Amino acid sequence: IPTTQFSFSRNSSLYMSTDGEGRGGGGKEKGSERATSGGHLRRRDSTIRLLSRNLSNAFTETNITLVISILTLLSTVILQTWYTIVTQNSHYATTFNTLHSEYASPEMLDAFDAVEDFINEHGVERYADVFMNLKKDKKREEVSKIDHARRRVVHWYGKTCLFWKKGLIPADLLMSFPGESKAEYFLRNFEPLEEANRMIYGANLDVEVFRCLRELYSIEEAKPGMCSDGSLGEAHALCPASSAAG
């Protein structure tokens, strides 16, 4: 019996020892699993933090780059706009100065004087008819001076209108020079000559310049007058010289 008990005790001891080892081994395995799982979690957390930090840095760098790009674009647009405005104003000033210098040239002043002298010599109501008859009779020595003056002044106003139509000079500059008063003077004294020239050659020569000036300065077109023979004259009642004389 003692032997059996001893054996039993021993077996029991062995059993207990074996069970202890088994349980102890199971604990070690579970601890190892927990340690491994904890390591994975720590590595995952570390990876997430690293990714978050990298993403945050990337977004920050992207935002800075975007802001710099926008500011660069805005500064480029502002400088380009400023340069365009300065260049355009410089062109306007150059064109305006050219027109002003041509208008004040001795040739233009002589042309105005020639037309005024011709009007004073033949009268406001007859000078256009006299001009037309002289051209019809081909009396070039008598009509060449006034004809050249007409062409020079009409050409200058035609060029001014062309520059305005093409946007090479703004209307506000043309309001100051030549201005409405000079435009009215041109229409009053030169349009009858141009109309007489048109009646000779049967073509609308340089009529656009008169329309342009009326549009630019909002000048109403004069109503046609009645000639002594009962026919309608043009804006300044261009009647035949014989009828006017009669």
Short mmCIF file of N, CA and C in Angstrom, two decimals, residues 36-217:
data_model
loop_
_atom_site.label_atom_id
_atom_site.label_comp_id
_atom_site.label_asym_id
_atom_site.label_seq_id
_atom_site.Cartn_x
_atom_site.Cartn_y
_atom_site.Cartn_z
N THR A 36 2.92 39.03 -29.21
CA THR A 36 2.94 39.18 -30.67
C THR A 36 1.85 40.12 -31.14
N SER A 37 0.62 39.93 -30.58
CA SER A 37 -0.50 40.80 -30.94
C SER A 37 -0.23 42.25 -30.53
N GLY A 38 0.35 42.40 -29.35
CA GLY A 38 0.69 43.75 -28.91
C GLY A 38 1.72 44.40 -29.80
N GLY A 39 2.68 43.59 -30.25
CA GLY A 39 3.69 44.12 -31.16
C GLY A 39 3.09 44.57 -32.48
N HIS A 40 2.15 43.74 -32.96
CA HIS A 40 1.47 44.10 -34.21
C HIS A 40 0.69 45.39 -34.03
N LEU A 41 0.01 45.52 -32.90
CA LEU A 41 -0.77 46.73 -32.64
C LEU A 41 0.13 47.96 -32.55
N ARG A 42 1.25 47.76 -31.85
CA ARG A 42 2.17 48.90 -31.74
C ARG A 42 2.73 49.29 -33.10
N ARG A 43 3.09 48.28 -33.89
CA ARG A 43 3.60 48.59 -35.22
C ARG A 43 2.54 49.25 -36.09
N ARG A 44 1.29 48.77 -35.96
CA ARG A 44 0.20 49.37 -36.74
C ARG A 44 -0.04 50.81 -36.32
N ASP A 45 -0.05 51.03 -34.99
CA ASP A 45 -0.23 52.39 -34.49
C ASP A 45 0.90 53.29 -34.95
N SER A 46 2.10 52.75 -34.89
CA SER A 46 3.25 53.54 -35.34
C SER A 46 3.15 53.86 -36.83
N THR A 47 2.71 52.87 -37.60
CA THR A 47 2.54 53.09 -39.04
C THR A 47 1.47 54.13 -39.32
N ILE A 48 0.36 54.05 -38.58
CA ILE A 48 -0.74 55.02 -38.77
C ILE A 48 -0.28 56.42 -38.42
N ARG A 49 0.45 56.52 -37.29
CA ARG A 49 0.96 57.84 -36.90
C ARG A 49 1.93 58.39 -37.94
N LEU A 50 2.76 57.49 -38.47
CA LEU A 50 3.72 57.91 -39.49
C LEU A 50 3.01 58.37 -40.76
N LEU A 51 1.98 57.61 -41.17
CA LEU A 51 1.22 57.99 -42.36
C LEU A 51 0.49 59.31 -42.14
N SER A 52 -0.08 59.46 -40.94
CA SER A 52 -0.79 60.71 -40.63
C SER A 52 0.17 61.89 -40.68
N ARG A 53 1.36 61.69 -40.09
CA ARG A 53 2.34 62.75 -40.08
C ARG A 53 2.80 63.08 -41.51
N ASN A 54 3.00 62.05 -42.33
CA ASN A 54 3.42 62.27 -43.71
C ASN A 54 2.34 62.97 -44.52
N LEU A 55 1.08 62.51 -44.30
CA LEU A 55 -0.03 63.14 -45.01
C LEU A 55 -0.18 64.61 -44.60
N SER A 56 -0.04 64.86 -43.30
CA SER A 56 -0.15 66.24 -42.81
C SER A 56 0.94 67.11 -43.42
N ASN A 57 2.16 66.59 -43.45
CA ASN A 57 3.26 67.33 -44.06
C ASN A 57 3.03 67.55 -45.55
N ALA A 58 2.50 66.49 -46.20
CA ALA A 58 2.24 66.60 -47.64
C ALA A 58 1.19 67.65 -47.93
N PHE A 59 0.09 67.62 -47.13
CA PHE A 59 -0.97 68.62 -47.32
C PHE A 59 -0.44 70.02 -47.04
N THR A 60 0.38 70.16 -46.02
CA THR A 60 0.94 71.46 -45.70
C THR A 60 1.81 71.97 -46.84
N GLU A 61 2.68 71.11 -47.36
CA GLU A 61 3.54 71.49 -48.47
C GLU A 61 2.72 71.81 -49.72
N THR A 62 1.65 71.00 -49.94
CA THR A 62 0.79 71.25 -51.10
C THR A 62 0.09 72.60 -50.98
N ASN A 63 -0.43 72.90 -49.79
CA ASN A 63 -1.11 74.18 -49.58
C ASN A 63 -0.16 75.35 -49.79
N ILE A 64 1.05 75.22 -49.26
CA ILE A 64 2.02 76.29 -49.44
C ILE A 64 2.35 76.48 -50.92
N THR A 65 2.55 75.36 -51.62
CA THR A 65 2.84 75.44 -53.05
C THR A 65 1.69 76.05 -53.82
N LEU A 66 0.46 75.66 -53.44
CA LEU A 66 -0.72 76.20 -54.11
C LEU A 66 -0.86 77.70 -53.88
N VAL A 67 -0.63 78.12 -52.64
CA VAL A 67 -0.73 79.55 -52.32
C VAL A 67 0.33 80.34 -53.09
N ILE A 68 1.54 79.80 -53.13
CA ILE A 68 2.61 80.48 -53.87
C ILE A 68 2.27 80.57 -55.35
N SER A 69 1.70 79.50 -55.92
CA SER A 69 1.34 79.50 -57.33
C SER A 69 0.25 80.53 -57.62
N ILE A 70 -0.75 80.61 -56.73
CA ILE A 70 -1.83 81.57 -56.92
C ILE A 70 -1.30 83.00 -56.83
N LEU A 71 -0.45 83.26 -55.84
CA LEU A 71 0.11 84.60 -55.69
C LEU A 71 0.97 84.97 -56.91
N THR A 72 1.73 84.01 -57.39
CA THR A 72 2.54 84.26 -58.59
C THR A 72 1.68 84.58 -59.79
N LEU A 73 0.58 83.81 -59.95
CA LEU A 73 -0.33 84.06 -61.06
C LEU A 73 -0.98 85.43 -60.96
N LEU A 74 -1.43 85.79 -59.76
CA LEU A 74 -2.06 87.09 -59.56
C LEU A 74 -1.09 88.24 -59.85
N SER A 75 0.13 88.11 -59.35
CA SER A 75 1.12 89.16 -59.60
C SER A 75 1.43 89.28 -61.09
N THR A 76 1.47 88.14 -61.79
CA THR A 76 1.72 88.17 -63.24
C THR A 76 0.58 88.87 -63.97
N VAL A 77 -0.65 88.54 -63.58
CA VAL A 77 -1.82 89.17 -64.22
C VAL A 77 -1.83 90.68 -63.96
N ILE A 78 -1.55 91.07 -62.71
CA ILE A 78 -1.55 92.49 -62.36
C ILE A 78 -0.47 93.24 -63.14
N LEU A 79 0.72 92.67 -63.19
CA LEU A 79 1.81 93.33 -63.92
C LEU A 79 1.52 93.40 -65.42
N GLN A 80 0.95 92.31 -65.96
CA GLN A 80 0.62 92.31 -67.38
C GLN A 80 -0.46 93.33 -67.70
N THR A 81 -1.47 93.42 -66.83
CA THR A 81 -2.53 94.42 -67.02
C THR A 81 -1.97 95.84 -66.94
N TRP A 82 -1.14 96.06 -65.95
CA TRP A 82 -0.53 97.38 -65.79
C TRP A 82 0.32 97.73 -67.01
N TYR A 83 1.09 96.78 -67.49
CA TYR A 83 1.93 97.01 -68.66
C TYR A 83 1.08 97.30 -69.89
N THR A 84 -0.03 96.57 -70.04
CA THR A 84 -0.92 96.78 -71.18
C THR A 84 -1.53 98.18 -71.15
N ILE A 85 -1.97 98.59 -69.95
CA ILE A 85 -2.58 99.92 -69.81
C ILE A 85 -1.56 101.01 -70.11
N VAL A 86 -0.35 100.86 -69.56
CA VAL A 86 0.69 101.87 -69.80
C VAL A 86 1.05 101.94 -71.28
N THR A 87 1.19 100.77 -71.90
CA THR A 87 1.53 100.73 -73.32
C THR A 87 0.42 101.35 -74.17
N GLN A 88 -0.83 101.00 -73.83
CA GLN A 88 -1.95 101.54 -74.58
C GLN A 88 -2.04 103.06 -74.44
N ASN A 89 -1.88 103.55 -73.22
CA ASN A 89 -1.90 105.01 -73.01
C ASN A 89 -0.75 105.70 -73.74
N SER A 90 0.38 105.03 -73.80
CA SER A 90 1.51 105.59 -74.54
C SER A 90 1.20 105.70 -76.02
N HIS A 91 0.54 104.65 -76.56
CA HIS A 91 0.14 104.70 -77.97
C HIS A 91 -0.90 105.79 -78.20
N TYR A 92 -1.85 105.92 -77.27
CA TYR A 92 -2.85 106.98 -77.38
C TYR A 92 -2.17 108.36 -77.41
N ALA A 93 -1.23 108.55 -76.50
CA ALA A 93 -0.54 109.84 -76.42
C ALA A 93 0.23 110.13 -77.71
N THR A 94 0.89 109.09 -78.25
CA THR A 94 1.65 109.29 -79.49
C THR A 94 0.73 109.65 -80.65
N THR A 95 -0.38 108.92 -80.76
CA THR A 95 -1.34 109.20 -81.84
C THR A 95 -1.93 110.60 -81.70
N PHE A 96 -2.31 110.95 -80.46
CA PHE A 96 -2.90 112.26 -80.21
C PHE A 96 -1.90 113.37 -80.54
N ASN A 97 -0.66 113.18 -80.14
CA ASN A 97 0.36 114.19 -80.42
C ASN A 97 0.60 114.34 -81.92
N THR A 98 0.55 113.21 -82.65
CA THR A 98 0.73 113.27 -84.11
C THR A 98 -0.40 114.06 -84.77
N LEU A 99 -1.64 113.76 -84.36
CA LEU A 99 -2.79 114.47 -84.93
C LEU A 99 -2.72 115.97 -84.59
N HIS A 100 -2.36 116.26 -83.36
CA HIS A 100 -2.29 117.67 -82.95
C HIS A 100 -1.21 118.41 -83.73
N SER A 101 -0.07 117.77 -83.93
CA SER A 101 1.03 118.42 -84.65
C SER A 101 0.65 118.64 -86.12
N GLU A 102 -0.01 117.67 -86.72
CA GLU A 102 -0.42 117.82 -88.12
C GLU A 102 -1.46 118.93 -88.27
N TYR A 103 -2.37 119.02 -87.31
CA TYR A 103 -3.41 120.04 -87.38
C TYR A 103 -2.79 121.45 -87.28
N ALA A 104 -1.76 121.56 -86.46
CA ALA A 104 -1.12 122.87 -86.26
C ALA A 104 0.00 123.15 -87.25
N SER A 105 0.17 122.29 -88.24
CA SER A 105 1.25 122.49 -89.21
C SER A 105 0.92 123.67 -90.13
N PRO A 106 1.94 124.30 -90.71
CA PRO A 106 1.70 125.43 -91.63
C PRO A 106 0.82 125.05 -92.82
N GLU A 107 0.96 123.81 -93.30
CA GLU A 107 0.17 123.38 -94.45
C GLU A 107 -1.32 123.35 -94.13
N MET A 108 -1.66 122.86 -92.93
CA MET A 108 -3.06 122.84 -92.53
C MET A 108 -3.60 124.24 -92.31
N LEU A 109 -2.80 125.10 -91.69
CA LEU A 109 -3.24 126.47 -91.47
C LEU A 109 -3.46 127.20 -92.80
N ASP A 110 -2.58 126.96 -93.77
CA ASP A 110 -2.75 127.56 -95.09
C ASP A 110 -4.02 127.03 -95.77
N ALA A 111 -4.31 125.74 -95.54
CA ALA A 111 -5.52 125.16 -96.14
C ALA A 111 -6.78 125.81 -95.57
N PHE A 112 -6.83 125.98 -94.27
CA PHE A 112 -7.97 126.65 -93.66
C PHE A 112 -8.10 128.09 -94.16
N ASP A 113 -6.97 128.78 -94.25
CA ASP A 113 -7.00 130.16 -94.72
C ASP A 113 -7.51 130.23 -96.16
N ALA A 114 -7.08 129.27 -96.98
CA ALA A 114 -7.49 129.28 -98.39
C ALA A 114 -9.00 129.10 -98.52
N VAL A 115 -9.56 128.18 -97.74
CA VAL A 115 -11.01 127.95 -97.80
C VAL A 115 -11.77 129.16 -97.26
N GLU A 116 -11.30 129.73 -96.18
CA GLU A 116 -11.98 130.91 -95.63
C GLU A 116 -11.92 132.10 -96.59
N ASP A 117 -10.79 132.28 -97.24
CA ASP A 117 -10.67 133.36 -98.22
C ASP A 117 -11.61 133.12 -99.40
N PHE A 118 -11.72 131.88 -99.80
CA PHE A 118 -12.60 131.54 -100.92
C PHE A 118 -14.06 131.80 -100.55
N ILE A 119 -14.44 131.44 -99.32
CA ILE A 119 -15.81 131.69 -98.86
C ILE A 119 -16.09 133.18 -98.77
N ASN A 120 -15.15 133.92 -98.23
CA ASN A 120 -15.33 135.37 -98.10
C ASN A 120 -15.40 136.06 -99.47
N GLU A 121 -14.69 135.50 -100.42
CA GLU A 121 -14.67 136.10 -101.77
C GLU A 121 -15.97 135.88 -102.51
N HIS A 122 -16.53 134.66 -102.39
CA HIS A 122 -17.71 134.30 -103.20
C HIS A 122 -19.00 134.23 -102.39
N GLY A 123 -18.91 134.33 -101.10
CA GLY A 123 -20.13 134.32 -100.29
C GLY A 123 -20.48 132.92 -99.80
N VAL A 124 -21.11 132.87 -98.64
CA VAL A 124 -21.45 131.59 -98.03
C VAL A 124 -22.42 130.79 -98.89
N GLU A 125 -23.35 131.47 -99.56
CA GLU A 125 -24.37 130.77 -100.32
C GLU A 125 -23.88 130.32 -101.69
N ARG A 126 -22.78 130.89 -102.20
CA ARG A 126 -22.38 130.62 -103.58
C ARG A 126 -21.03 129.93 -103.72
N TYR A 127 -20.23 129.87 -102.67
CA TYR A 127 -18.85 129.41 -102.85
C TYR A 127 -18.78 127.96 -103.33
N ALA A 128 -19.72 127.13 -102.89
CA ALA A 128 -19.69 125.73 -103.34
C ALA A 128 -20.05 125.62 -104.81
N ASP A 129 -20.99 126.44 -105.26
CA ASP A 129 -21.37 126.43 -106.68
C ASP A 129 -20.25 126.97 -107.55
N VAL A 130 -19.59 128.00 -107.08
CA VAL A 130 -18.45 128.55 -107.83
C VAL A 130 -17.35 127.50 -107.94
N PHE A 131 -17.08 126.83 -106.87
CA PHE A 131 -16.07 125.77 -106.86
C PHE A 131 -16.43 124.68 -107.86
N MET A 132 -17.71 124.29 -107.89
CA MET A 132 -18.14 123.24 -108.80
C MET A 132 -18.00 123.68 -110.26
N ASN A 133 -18.38 124.93 -110.55
CA ASN A 133 -18.29 125.41 -111.93
C ASN A 133 -16.85 125.55 -112.38
N LEU A 134 -15.98 125.96 -111.48
CA LEU A 134 -14.57 126.08 -111.85
C LEU A 134 -13.97 124.71 -112.17
N LYS A 135 -14.36 123.70 -111.42
CA LYS A 135 -13.85 122.35 -111.69
C LYS A 135 -14.44 121.80 -112.99
N LYS A 136 -15.71 122.12 -113.24
CA LYS A 136 -16.32 121.66 -114.50
C LYS A 136 -15.65 122.31 -115.70
N ASP A 137 -15.31 123.58 -115.57
CA ASP A 137 -14.66 124.30 -116.66
C ASP A 137 -13.16 124.03 -116.74
N LYS A 138 -12.67 123.22 -115.79
CA LYS A 138 -11.26 122.82 -115.76
C LYS A 138 -10.32 124.03 -115.68
N LYS A 139 -10.72 125.00 -114.89
CA LYS A 139 -9.87 126.15 -114.65
C LYS A 139 -8.98 125.84 -113.45
N ARG A 140 -7.98 125.07 -113.70
CA ARG A 140 -7.15 124.51 -112.64
C ARG A 140 -6.37 125.57 -111.89
N GLU A 141 -5.93 126.58 -112.56
CA GLU A 141 -5.14 127.60 -111.87
C GLU A 141 -5.98 128.31 -110.81
N GLU A 142 -7.27 128.48 -111.10
CA GLU A 142 -8.13 129.18 -110.16
C GLU A 142 -8.65 128.28 -109.05
N VAL A 143 -8.79 126.98 -109.36
CA VAL A 143 -9.43 126.08 -108.40
C VAL A 143 -8.44 125.17 -107.67
N SER A 144 -7.21 125.09 -108.16
CA SER A 144 -6.27 124.12 -107.60
C SER A 144 -5.96 124.41 -106.13
N LYS A 145 -5.81 125.68 -105.80
CA LYS A 145 -5.46 126.02 -104.41
C LYS A 145 -6.56 125.61 -103.44
N ILE A 146 -7.80 125.93 -103.77
CA ILE A 146 -8.91 125.58 -102.89
C ILE A 146 -9.15 124.07 -102.89
N ASP A 147 -8.92 123.44 -104.04
CA ASP A 147 -9.13 121.98 -104.14
C ASP A 147 -8.09 121.23 -103.30
N HIS A 148 -6.84 121.67 -103.36
CA HIS A 148 -5.79 121.05 -102.56
C HIS A 148 -6.04 121.26 -101.06
N ALA A 149 -6.53 122.45 -100.73
CA ALA A 149 -6.86 122.72 -99.32
C ALA A 149 -7.98 121.81 -98.85
N ARG A 150 -9.00 121.63 -99.70
CA ARG A 150 -10.11 120.74 -99.35
C ARG A 150 -9.61 119.32 -99.11
N ARG A 151 -8.77 118.82 -99.98
CA ARG A 151 -8.28 117.45 -99.86
C ARG A 151 -7.45 117.26 -98.59
N ARG A 152 -6.61 118.25 -98.28
CA ARG A 152 -5.75 118.12 -97.12
C ARG A 152 -6.57 118.05 -95.83
N VAL A 153 -7.52 118.94 -95.68
CA VAL A 153 -8.30 118.98 -94.44
C VAL A 153 -9.22 117.78 -94.33
N VAL A 154 -9.87 117.40 -95.42
CA VAL A 154 -10.74 116.21 -95.41
C VAL A 154 -9.94 114.96 -95.09
N HIS A 155 -8.74 114.90 -95.64
CA HIS A 155 -7.87 113.73 -95.35
C HIS A 155 -7.52 113.67 -93.87
N TRP A 156 -7.23 114.81 -93.27
CA TRP A 156 -6.87 114.81 -91.84
C TRP A 156 -8.03 114.34 -90.98
N TYR A 157 -9.21 114.86 -91.24
CA TYR A 157 -10.37 114.43 -90.46
C TYR A 157 -10.74 112.97 -90.74
N GLY A 158 -10.52 112.54 -91.98
CA GLY A 158 -10.77 111.13 -92.30
C GLY A 158 -9.83 110.21 -91.54
N LYS A 159 -8.58 110.60 -91.43
CA LYS A 159 -7.61 109.80 -90.66
C LYS A 159 -7.97 109.78 -89.18
N THR A 160 -8.40 110.92 -88.66
CA THR A 160 -8.81 110.98 -87.25
C THR A 160 -9.99 110.05 -86.98
N CYS A 161 -10.96 110.04 -87.87
CA CYS A 161 -12.11 109.15 -87.71
C CYS A 161 -11.70 107.68 -87.81
N LEU A 162 -10.78 107.40 -88.72
CA LEU A 162 -10.30 106.02 -88.87
C LEU A 162 -9.61 105.55 -87.60
N PHE A 163 -8.77 106.39 -87.02
CA PHE A 163 -8.09 106.03 -85.77
C PHE A 163 -9.11 105.76 -84.65
N TRP A 164 -10.15 106.58 -84.61
CA TRP A 164 -11.18 106.37 -83.59
C TRP A 164 -11.95 105.08 -83.82
N LYS A 165 -12.32 104.82 -85.05
CA LYS A 165 -13.07 103.61 -85.38
C LYS A 165 -12.26 102.35 -85.08
N LYS A 166 -10.96 102.40 -85.30
CA LYS A 166 -10.09 101.24 -85.09
C LYS A 166 -9.60 101.13 -83.65
N GLY A 167 -10.03 102.05 -82.79
CA GLY A 167 -9.64 101.98 -81.38
C GLY A 167 -8.23 102.44 -81.11
N LEU A 168 -7.64 103.19 -82.03
CA LEU A 168 -6.27 103.67 -81.83
C LEU A 168 -6.21 104.94 -81.00
N ILE A 169 -7.37 105.57 -80.80
CA ILE A 169 -7.45 106.76 -79.94
C ILE A 169 -8.86 106.81 -79.35
N PRO A 170 -8.98 107.06 -78.05
CA PRO A 170 -10.31 107.05 -77.42
C PRO A 170 -11.09 108.33 -77.72
N ALA A 171 -12.40 108.22 -77.57
CA ALA A 171 -13.27 109.36 -77.87
C ALA A 171 -13.06 110.52 -76.91
N ASP A 172 -12.69 110.22 -75.65
CA ASP A 172 -12.54 111.31 -74.68
C ASP A 172 -11.40 112.25 -75.06
N LEU A 173 -10.34 111.74 -75.70
CA LEU A 173 -9.28 112.61 -76.17
C LEU A 173 -9.75 113.47 -77.35
N LEU A 174 -10.56 112.87 -78.22
CA LEU A 174 -11.06 113.62 -79.36
C LEU A 174 -12.11 114.65 -78.95
N MET A 175 -12.68 114.49 -77.76
CA MET A 175 -13.60 115.50 -77.27
C MET A 175 -12.86 116.79 -76.91
N SER A 176 -11.63 116.63 -76.45
CA SER A 176 -10.83 117.81 -76.11
C SER A 176 -10.17 118.42 -77.35
N PHE A 177 -9.79 117.55 -78.28
CA PHE A 177 -9.20 118.01 -79.55
C PHE A 177 -9.45 116.96 -80.62
N PRO A 178 -9.93 117.32 -81.80
CA PRO A 178 -10.25 118.68 -82.23
C PRO A 178 -11.48 119.28 -81.56
N GLY A 179 -12.34 118.46 -81.00
CA GLY A 179 -13.49 118.99 -80.28
C GLY A 179 -14.69 119.23 -81.18
N GLU A 180 -15.82 119.45 -80.54
CA GLU A 180 -17.08 119.61 -81.28
C GLU A 180 -17.10 120.89 -82.11
N SER A 181 -16.57 121.98 -81.59
CA SER A 181 -16.62 123.26 -82.31
C SER A 181 -15.83 123.20 -83.61
N LYS A 182 -14.64 122.59 -83.58
CA LYS A 182 -13.84 122.47 -84.80
C LYS A 182 -14.50 121.51 -85.78
N ALA A 183 -15.14 120.46 -85.25
CA ALA A 183 -15.85 119.53 -86.13
C ALA A 183 -17.01 120.22 -86.83
N GLU A 184 -17.74 121.05 -86.10
CA GLU A 184 -18.84 121.79 -86.71
C GLU A 184 -18.33 122.77 -87.77
N TYR A 185 -17.21 123.41 -87.49
CA TYR A 185 -16.60 124.32 -88.47
C TYR A 185 -16.24 123.55 -89.74
N PHE A 186 -15.67 122.37 -89.58
CA PHE A 186 -15.30 121.56 -90.74
C PHE A 186 -16.53 121.15 -91.53
N LEU A 187 -17.56 120.69 -90.85
CA LEU A 187 -18.79 120.28 -91.55
C LEU A 187 -19.43 121.46 -92.28
N ARG A 188 -19.43 122.61 -91.66
CA ARG A 188 -20.09 123.78 -92.23
C ARG A 188 -19.37 124.30 -93.47
N ASN A 189 -18.04 124.27 -93.46
CA ASN A 189 -17.29 124.89 -94.55
C ASN A 189 -16.78 123.90 -95.61
N PHE A 190 -16.55 122.65 -95.22
CA PHE A 190 -15.93 121.71 -96.16
C PHE A 190 -16.92 120.70 -96.75
N GLU A 191 -18.00 120.43 -96.04
CA GLU A 191 -18.96 119.48 -96.60
C GLU A 191 -19.60 120.01 -97.89
N PRO A 192 -19.92 121.30 -98.02
CA PRO A 192 -20.43 121.79 -99.31
C PRO A 192 -19.44 121.61 -100.46
N LEU A 193 -18.17 121.80 -100.19
CA LEU A 193 -17.16 121.57 -101.23
C LEU A 193 -17.10 120.10 -101.62
N GLU A 194 -17.19 119.25 -100.64
CA GLU A 194 -17.14 117.81 -100.92
C GLU A 194 -18.39 117.37 -101.67
N GLU A 195 -19.51 117.95 -101.32
CA GLU A 195 -20.75 117.63 -102.03
C GLU A 195 -20.70 118.12 -103.47
N ALA A 196 -20.14 119.30 -103.69
CA ALA A 196 -19.98 119.80 -105.06
C ALA A 196 -19.06 118.88 -105.86
N ASN A 197 -18.03 118.41 -105.23
CA ASN A 197 -17.11 117.48 -105.90
C ASN A 197 -17.82 116.18 -106.24
N ARG A 198 -18.69 115.73 -105.33
CA ARG A 198 -19.45 114.51 -105.59
C ARG A 198 -20.41 114.69 -106.76
N MET A 199 -21.01 115.86 -106.86
CA MET A 199 -21.95 116.12 -107.95
C MET A 199 -21.24 116.13 -109.30
N ILE A 200 -19.96 116.49 -109.30
CA ILE A 200 -19.20 116.51 -110.55
C ILE A 200 -18.87 115.08 -110.99
N TYR A 201 -18.35 114.29 -110.07
CA TYR A 201 -17.85 112.96 -110.42
C TYR A 201 -18.89 111.85 -110.20
N GLY A 202 -20.01 112.19 -109.58
CA GLY A 202 -21.09 111.20 -109.42
C GLY A 202 -20.73 110.06 -108.51
N ALA A 203 -19.93 110.32 -107.48
CA ALA A 203 -19.54 109.27 -106.54
C ALA A 203 -19.57 109.84 -105.13
N ASN A 204 -19.78 108.95 -104.16
CA ASN A 204 -19.79 109.37 -102.75
C ASN A 204 -18.35 109.46 -102.24
N LEU A 205 -17.70 110.57 -102.55
CA LEU A 205 -16.30 110.74 -102.17
C LEU A 205 -16.20 111.26 -100.75
N ASP A 206 -15.56 110.47 -99.90
CA ASP A 206 -15.26 110.88 -98.52
C ASP A 206 -16.50 111.31 -97.72
N VAL A 207 -17.65 110.71 -98.02
CA VAL A 207 -18.85 111.07 -97.25
C VAL A 207 -18.82 110.42 -95.87
N GLU A 208 -18.04 109.36 -95.72
CA GLU A 208 -18.01 108.64 -94.46
C GLU A 208 -17.44 109.51 -93.33
N VAL A 209 -16.52 110.38 -93.67
CA VAL A 209 -15.90 111.22 -92.64
C VAL A 209 -16.94 112.13 -92.00
N PHE A 210 -17.91 112.60 -92.77
CA PHE A 210 -18.93 113.48 -92.21
C PHE A 210 -19.90 112.71 -91.31
N ARG A 211 -20.23 111.50 -91.70
CA ARG A 211 -21.07 110.65 -90.85
C ARG A 211 -20.35 110.33 -89.55
N CYS A 212 -19.06 110.06 -89.68
CA CYS A 212 -18.26 109.71 -88.50
C CYS A 212 -18.23 110.86 -87.50
N LEU A 213 -18.02 112.07 -87.97
CA LEU A 213 -17.94 113.21 -87.06
C LEU A 213 -19.30 113.49 -86.41
N ARG A 214 -20.36 113.32 -87.15
CA ARG A 214 -21.69 113.51 -86.56
C ARG A 214 -21.97 112.46 -85.50
N GLU A 215 -21.49 111.24 -85.75
CA GLU A 215 -21.68 110.19 -84.75
C GLU A 215 -20.81 110.44 -83.52
N LEU A 216 -19.57 110.85 -83.74
CA LEU A 216 -18.64 111.04 -82.64
C LEU A 216 -19.07 112.18 -81.73
N TYR A 217 -19.50 113.29 -82.33
CA TYR A 217 -19.84 114.48 -81.54
C TYR A 217 -21.34 114.70 -81.40
#
